Short mmCIF file of C-alpha atoms in Angstrom, two decimals:
data_model
loop_
_atom_site.label_atom_id
_atom_site.label_comp_id
_atom_site.label_asym_id
_atom_site.label_seq_id
_atom_site.Cartn_x
_atom_site.Cartn_y
_atom_site.Cartn_z
CA MET A 237 40.20 -47.48 128.73
CA GLN A 238 37.01 -47.68 129.39
CA ILE A 239 33.88 -49.42 126.99
CA ARG A 240 30.59 -48.21 127.95
CA GLU A 241 27.19 -48.52 125.49
CA TYR A 242 26.73 -45.47 123.13
CA ILE A 243 24.16 -42.65 124.14
CA PRO A 244 22.50 -40.47 121.62
CA GLU A 245 24.49 -37.48 123.10
CA ASP A 246 27.89 -39.35 121.47
CA SER A 247 26.29 -39.24 118.24
CA SER A 248 27.93 -35.87 116.80
CA TYR A 249 31.53 -36.95 118.18
CA LEU A 250 31.23 -40.39 116.58
CA THR A 251 30.53 -38.99 113.54
CA LYS A 252 33.35 -36.79 113.94
CA ILE A 253 35.61 -39.58 114.46
CA LEU A 254 34.54 -41.42 111.62
CA TYR A 255 34.99 -38.36 108.94
CA LEU A 256 38.69 -37.69 110.55
CA ALA A 257 39.37 -41.29 110.14
CA VAL A 258 38.55 -41.61 106.54
CA HIS A 259 39.64 -38.34 105.80
CA ASN A 260 43.19 -39.30 107.37
CA ILE A 261 43.70 -42.47 105.22
CA PRO A 262 46.46 -41.56 102.61
CA THR A 263 44.98 -40.38 99.07
CA ASP A 264 47.10 -42.70 97.25
CA ILE A 265 44.92 -45.69 99.34
CA TYR A 266 41.66 -43.83 98.76
CA THR A 267 41.34 -40.69 96.68
CA ARG A 268 39.67 -37.45 98.53
CA GLU A 269 36.79 -38.05 96.29
CA GLN A 270 36.30 -41.51 97.39
CA GLN A 271 36.51 -40.20 100.96
CA ASN A 272 34.13 -37.66 100.64
CA ALA A 273 31.43 -40.50 98.85
CA TRP A 274 32.55 -42.86 102.16
CA ALA A 275 32.14 -40.45 105.24
CA PRO A 276 29.91 -37.60 104.62
CA ILE A 277 29.29 -35.87 107.69
CA SER A 278 25.43 -37.09 108.03
CA ILE A 279 26.30 -40.72 107.39
CA LEU A 280 25.91 -42.01 111.35
CA GLU A 281 22.94 -40.41 112.45
CA GLN A 282 20.95 -42.45 109.96
CA ASN A 283 22.10 -45.72 111.38
CA LEU A 284 22.97 -45.94 114.97
CA ASN A 285 19.41 -46.50 116.20
CA LEU A 286 19.29 -49.80 114.71
CA THR A 287 22.34 -51.05 116.18
CA LYS A 288 24.36 -51.86 118.81
CA THR A 289 27.43 -49.33 119.90
CA TRP A 290 29.72 -49.39 122.03
CA VAL A 291 32.47 -46.18 122.75
CA CYS A 292 36.27 -46.57 124.09
CA LEU A 293 36.80 -43.63 126.37
CA ILE A 294 40.05 -42.38 127.38
CA ASP A 295 40.32 -39.71 130.11
CA ASP A 296 35.93 -38.84 129.44
CA THR A 297 37.41 -38.55 126.05
CA ILE A 298 35.46 -40.69 123.16
CA ALA A 299 38.58 -42.33 121.14
CA GLY A 300 36.68 -44.66 119.12
CA PHE A 301 33.63 -46.70 118.56
CA ILE A 302 32.54 -50.21 117.08
CA ASP A 303 28.53 -50.40 115.71
CA PHE A 304 27.32 -54.00 115.36
CA ILE A 305 24.36 -55.09 113.70
CA LEU A 306 23.06 -58.29 116.04
CA SER A 307 20.48 -59.67 113.92
CA LYS A 308 23.38 -60.30 111.00
CA GLY A 309 26.35 -60.78 113.18
CA HIS A 310 27.77 -57.94 111.21
CA ILE A 311 30.44 -55.19 112.26
CA ASN A 312 28.64 -51.95 110.52
CA TYR A 313 31.36 -49.74 111.79
CA LEU A 314 34.78 -49.57 113.42
CA TYR A 315 36.88 -46.73 113.70
CA THR A 316 39.56 -45.03 116.23
CA HIS A 317 40.24 -40.96 116.41
CA PRO A 318 43.44 -40.37 114.54
CA ASN A 319 44.96 -39.20 117.63
CA TYR A 320 44.29 -42.25 119.22
CA GLN A 321 45.04 -45.03 116.62
CA ARG A 322 47.77 -47.88 117.46
CA LYS A 323 46.97 -47.93 120.85
CA GLY A 324 44.95 -50.91 121.06
CA ILE A 325 41.42 -49.38 120.98
CA ALA A 326 40.23 -51.16 117.99
CA SER A 327 40.89 -54.47 119.18
CA LEU A 328 39.68 -53.54 122.64
CA LEU A 329 36.33 -52.80 121.04
CA TYR A 330 36.42 -56.00 118.85
CA GLU A 331 36.85 -58.08 121.76
CA LYS A 332 33.73 -56.23 123.20
CA VAL A 333 31.98 -57.48 120.08
CA GLU A 334 33.06 -60.86 120.00
CA THR A 335 32.21 -61.48 123.67
CA GLU A 336 28.66 -60.40 123.07
CA ALA A 337 28.81 -62.46 120.21
CA ILE A 338 29.84 -65.43 121.63
CA ARG A 339 27.20 -64.84 124.86
CA LEU A 340 24.27 -64.32 122.15
CA GLN A 341 25.49 -67.52 120.34
CA ILE A 342 25.95 -65.74 116.91
CA GLU A 343 28.05 -68.41 115.15
CA LYS A 344 29.61 -66.09 112.53
CA LEU A 345 30.77 -62.28 112.27
CA THR A 346 31.26 -60.51 109.01
CA THR A 347 32.03 -57.18 107.86
CA ASP A 348 32.98 -55.33 104.70
CA ALA A 349 36.71 -53.61 105.82
CA SER A 350 38.34 -51.27 103.98
CA LYS A 351 41.79 -51.67 102.23
CA VAL A 352 43.36 -49.97 105.83
CA ALA A 353 41.16 -52.12 107.95
CA LEU A 354 41.74 -55.63 106.47
CA PRO A 355 45.13 -56.34 108.00
CA PHE A 356 43.50 -55.77 111.30
CA PHE A 357 40.64 -58.03 110.60
CA LEU A 358 42.72 -60.81 109.37
CA HIS A 359 45.03 -60.69 112.15
CA LYS A 360 42.06 -61.34 114.44
CA GLY A 361 41.33 -64.36 112.57
CA PHE A 362 38.80 -63.25 109.86
CA THR A 363 39.20 -65.09 106.61
CA LEU A 364 38.87 -63.14 103.34
CA GLU A 365 35.63 -64.16 101.52
CA ARG A 366 35.79 -61.47 98.25
CA GLU A 367 36.53 -58.48 97.25
CA ASN A 368 33.99 -55.71 96.58
CA ILE A 369 33.40 -52.59 94.18
CA VAL A 370 31.07 -50.81 95.99
CA GLU A 371 29.52 -47.50 94.96
CA ARG A 372 28.83 -44.40 97.34
CA LYS A 373 27.66 -41.45 95.75
CA GLY A 374 28.45 -42.40 92.73
CA VAL A 375 32.08 -42.93 93.23
CA GLU A 376 33.39 -46.44 93.07
CA MET A 377 36.04 -47.96 95.71
CA ILE A 378 37.29 -51.32 96.74
CA ASN A 379 36.35 -53.10 100.23
CA PHE A 380 36.78 -56.92 101.25
CA THR A 381 34.02 -58.88 102.78
CA VAL A 382 35.61 -60.95 105.54
CA SER A 383 34.02 -63.27 108.41
CA LYS A 384 35.07 -65.35 111.35
CA ILE A 385 33.37 -68.43 112.84
CA ILE A 386 33.03 -67.93 116.43
CA ILE A 387 31.23 -71.07 117.89
#
């Protein structure tokens, strides 16, 4: 596995990973309506130029990515392609962000974790701050704000 910085040519594949990862969540956790509101095809193209993004490659194929808002210490996206889940990719990407945050002396990391991602972040030492009801395209769903002091 190799981590490298995002390049604009990655955009369409990262959008595909986000879409597939969200739409692979069982519908008893997030309904299809919630998944469609959460991950429309165009979501990433609007955001990636404002953040720091890394991708994880396996045999020259992007297997996952993490997107980080440096100015806020906020992990915006962390997704792994369904074919590559449970192989340590999310952990490797998270470690890259934490290392970079420490280097930049960012004191605290935050994210808004889905029901599926919450156990991952708790395992990485994040603390649950609150449960949120968020609305996307008129559809409500639950996520969780979590944080971790790193310095």
